[in-house]
GROMACS .gro file of C-alpha atoms in nm:
model
  143
    1LEU     CA    1   2.312  13.505  -6.957
    2ARG     CA    2   2.258  13.236  -7.217
    3GLN     CA    3   2.279  12.958  -6.957
    4ALA     CA    4   2.028  13.140  -6.736
    5LEU     CA    5   1.787  13.159  -7.031
    6HIS     CA    6   1.834  12.786  -7.098
    7TYR     CA    7   1.770  12.714  -6.730
    8PHE     CA    8   1.442  12.907  -6.728
    9LEU     CA    9   1.327  12.747  -7.053
   10LEU     CA   10   1.408  12.397  -6.930
   11ALA     CA   11   1.249  12.464  -6.590
   12GLY     CA   12   0.933  12.588  -6.763
   13LEU     CA   13   0.930  12.288  -6.996
   14GLY     CA   14   0.982  12.052  -6.701
   15SER     CA   15   0.693  12.215  -6.518
   16ILE     CA   16   0.463  12.179  -6.819
   17VAL     CA   17   0.560  11.813  -6.865
   18ALA     CA   18   0.498  11.739  -6.495
   19GLU     CA   19   0.153  11.902  -6.508
   20ALA     CA   20   0.070  11.716  -6.829
   21ALA     CA   21   0.170  11.387  -6.664
   22GLY     CA   22  -0.057  11.465  -6.369
   23PHE     CA   23  -0.344  11.545  -6.606
   24VAL     CA   24  -0.291  11.221  -6.799
   25GLN     CA   25  -0.273  11.027  -6.473
   26SER     CA   26  -0.601  11.177  -6.348
   27GLY     CA   27  -0.776  11.111  -6.678
   28MET     CA   28  -0.648  10.753  -6.690
   29ALA     CA   29  -0.759  10.688  -6.332
   30LEU     CA   30  -1.106  10.826  -6.405
   31LYS     CA   31  -1.146  10.619  -6.721
   32TRP     CA   32  -1.028  10.300  -6.549
   33ARG     CA   33  -1.253  10.373  -6.252
   34CYS     CA   34  -1.558  10.409  -6.476
   35ASN     CA   35  -1.482  10.087  -6.663
   36VAL     CA   36  -1.409   9.878  -6.354
   37THR     CA   37  -1.709  10.015  -6.163
   38ARG     CA   38  -1.940   9.941  -6.456
   39ARG     CA   39  -1.804   9.588  -6.485
   40LEU     CA   40  -1.831   9.516  -6.112
   41GLN     CA   41  -2.183   9.656  -6.099
   42ASN     CA   42  -2.284   9.439  -6.394
   43MET     CA   43  -2.149   9.135  -6.208
   44TYR     CA   44  -2.316   9.247  -5.883
   45PHE     CA   45  -2.660   9.297  -6.036
   46SER     CA   46  -2.655   9.002  -6.278
   47LYS     CA   47  -2.844   8.682  -6.190
   48MET     CA   48  -2.951   8.829  -5.855
   49ALA     CA   49  -2.596   8.805  -5.720
   50TYR     CA   50  -2.664   9.096  -5.481
   51TYR     CA   51  -2.945   8.897  -5.320
   52ARG     CA   52  -2.736   8.582  -5.284
   53ILE     CA   53  -2.446   8.781  -5.138
   54GLN     CA   54  -2.669   8.940  -4.875
   55ASN     CA   55  -2.802   8.597  -4.774
   56GLU     CA   56  -2.462   8.428  -4.747
   57PRO     CA   57  -2.354   8.272  -4.420
   58LYS     CA   58  -2.156   8.509  -4.200
   59GLU     CA   59  -1.816   8.349  -4.279
   60HIS     CA   60  -1.855   8.429  -4.653
   61ALA     CA   61  -2.038   8.758  -4.619
   62ALA     CA   62  -1.872   9.088  -4.706
   63ALA     CA   63  -2.000   9.386  -4.513
   64ASP     CA   64  -2.131   9.686  -4.707
   65ILE     CA   65  -2.039   9.571  -5.058
   66ASP     CA   66  -2.164   9.888  -5.227
   67THR     CA   67  -1.919  10.102  -5.032
   68HIS     CA   68  -1.639   9.855  -5.100
   69ILE     CA   69  -1.706   9.872  -5.475
   70VAL     CA   70  -1.675  10.250  -5.472
   71ARG     CA   71  -1.382  10.282  -5.233
   72ASP     CA   72  -1.173   9.987  -5.355
   73VAL     CA   73  -1.218  10.073  -5.721
   74ARG     CA   74  -1.122  10.436  -5.655
   75ASP     CA   75  -0.806  10.333  -5.471
   76LEU     CA   76  -0.714  10.066  -5.725
   77SER     CA   77  -0.761  10.289  -6.028
   78ALA     CA   78  -0.562  10.574  -5.871
   79ALA     CA   79  -0.277  10.338  -5.777
   80MET     CA   80  -0.271  10.173  -6.121
   81ALA     CA   81  -0.270  10.507  -6.301
   82GLU     CA   82   0.014  10.629  -6.080
   83LEU     CA   83   0.208  10.309  -6.150
   84ALA     CA   84   0.155  10.343  -6.526
   85VAL     CA   85   0.273  10.706  -6.531
   86THR     CA   86   0.570  10.628  -6.305
   87LEU     CA   87   0.679  10.334  -6.521
   88THR     CA   88   0.644  10.541  -6.837
   89ASP     CA   89   0.848  10.818  -6.679
   90ALA     CA   90   1.114  10.564  -6.578
   91VAL     CA   91   1.131  10.418  -6.930
   92VAL     CA   92   1.169  10.763  -7.084
   93LYS     CA   93   1.444  10.857  -6.839
   94VAL     CA   94   1.630  10.530  -6.896
   95VAL     CA   95   1.616  10.574  -7.273
   96VAL     CA   96   1.716  10.942  -7.267
   97PHE     CA   97   1.997  10.910  -7.015
   98GLY     CA   98   2.112  10.576  -7.155
   99THR     CA   99   2.137  10.730  -7.503
  100ALA     CA  100   2.320  11.034  -7.368
  101THR     CA  101   2.561  10.812  -7.178
  102ALA     CA  102   2.622  10.588  -7.479
  103MET     CA  103   2.690  10.889  -7.701
  104ALA     CA  104   2.924  11.055  -7.448
  105ARG     CA  105   3.117  10.741  -7.352
  106HIS     CA  106   3.150  10.383  -7.456
  107TRP     CA  107   2.825  10.192  -7.521
  108VAL     CA  108   2.890   9.957  -7.226
  109TRP     CA  109   2.817  10.244  -6.985
  110ALA     CA  110   2.459  10.256  -7.117
  111LEU     CA  111   2.378   9.898  -7.007
  112PRO     CA  112   2.336   9.931  -6.626
  113PRO     CA  113   2.031  10.167  -6.623
  114PRO     CA  114   1.809   9.948  -6.848
  115LEU     CA  115   1.922   9.632  -6.669
  116PHE     CA  116   1.841   9.786  -6.332
  117PHE     CA  117   1.500   9.898  -6.463
  118LEU     CA  118   1.420   9.550  -6.601
  119LEU     CA  119   1.528   9.390  -6.274
  120ALA     CA  120   1.306   9.629  -6.077
  121VAL     CA  121   1.005   9.564  -6.302
  122LYS     CA  122   1.056   9.188  -6.278
  123THR     CA  123   1.074   9.213  -5.898
  124ILE     CA  124   0.753   9.419  -5.888
  125LEU     CA  125   0.572   9.172  -6.113
  126ARG     CA  126   0.674   8.878  -5.894
  127MET     CA  127   0.511   9.032  -5.589
  128GLU     CA  128   0.156   8.906  -5.576
  129PRO     CA  129  -0.119   9.069  -5.375
  130SER     CA  130  -0.297   8.867  -5.109
  131GLN     CA  131  -0.549   8.623  -5.249
  132GLY     CA  132  -0.876   8.785  -5.355
  133GLY     CA  133  -1.047   9.096  -5.234
  134GLN     CA  134  -1.377   9.072  -5.052
  135ILE     CA  135  -1.579   9.197  -5.346
  136VAL     CA  136  -1.439   8.969  -5.614
  137ALA     CA  137  -1.441   8.669  -5.379
  138ALA     CA  138  -1.805   8.729  -5.289
  139LEU     CA  139  -1.905   8.778  -5.653
  140GLN     CA  140  -1.719   8.468  -5.768
  141HIS     CA  141  -1.863   8.263  -5.482
  142SER     CA  142  -2.219   8.368  -5.568
  143GLU     CA  143  -2.199   8.264  -5.935
   0.00000   0.00000   0.00000
C-alpha cells in the first residue's frame, strides 16, 4: 500500500513537472519570438531597407519577406525553446542519476552519463546550419 501511494505521488509530481516545463517552453518561445521579430522589423524598416530589398535584382530577391519574417521567426523560436528545455532536462537527469549512481556504487560509475552528454552537446554545436537564411541575407545585402 505504501509503494502504491509513493507511485501515485511521484506520478502526480512528474505530471506537474512536465506541464510546468511545457509552460516554460511556451513562454520562452513567445518572449524570444517577440524580441527577434522586433529586431528584424527594426532592421527591415531602417534606412529604407524594405524599399531596396523590393528593388533588388531577381537573383538576390527574397519573395514575400514579411511572411518569411513571421513564419521563420515562429519556427526558430519554437525550436530554440524546445532545445533549451530539452538540454535543461538532460542536465538535470544526468546530475540526479549520476549522483544516485555515485552514491550507490563507486564514483567511477557516475562518469559515463556526463561524458556522453558533453560529447552529444559538442557534436550538436559542431553542426552548422546552411549559410544564411533569405531574410538575414537580404537585410545584410541591403545595408
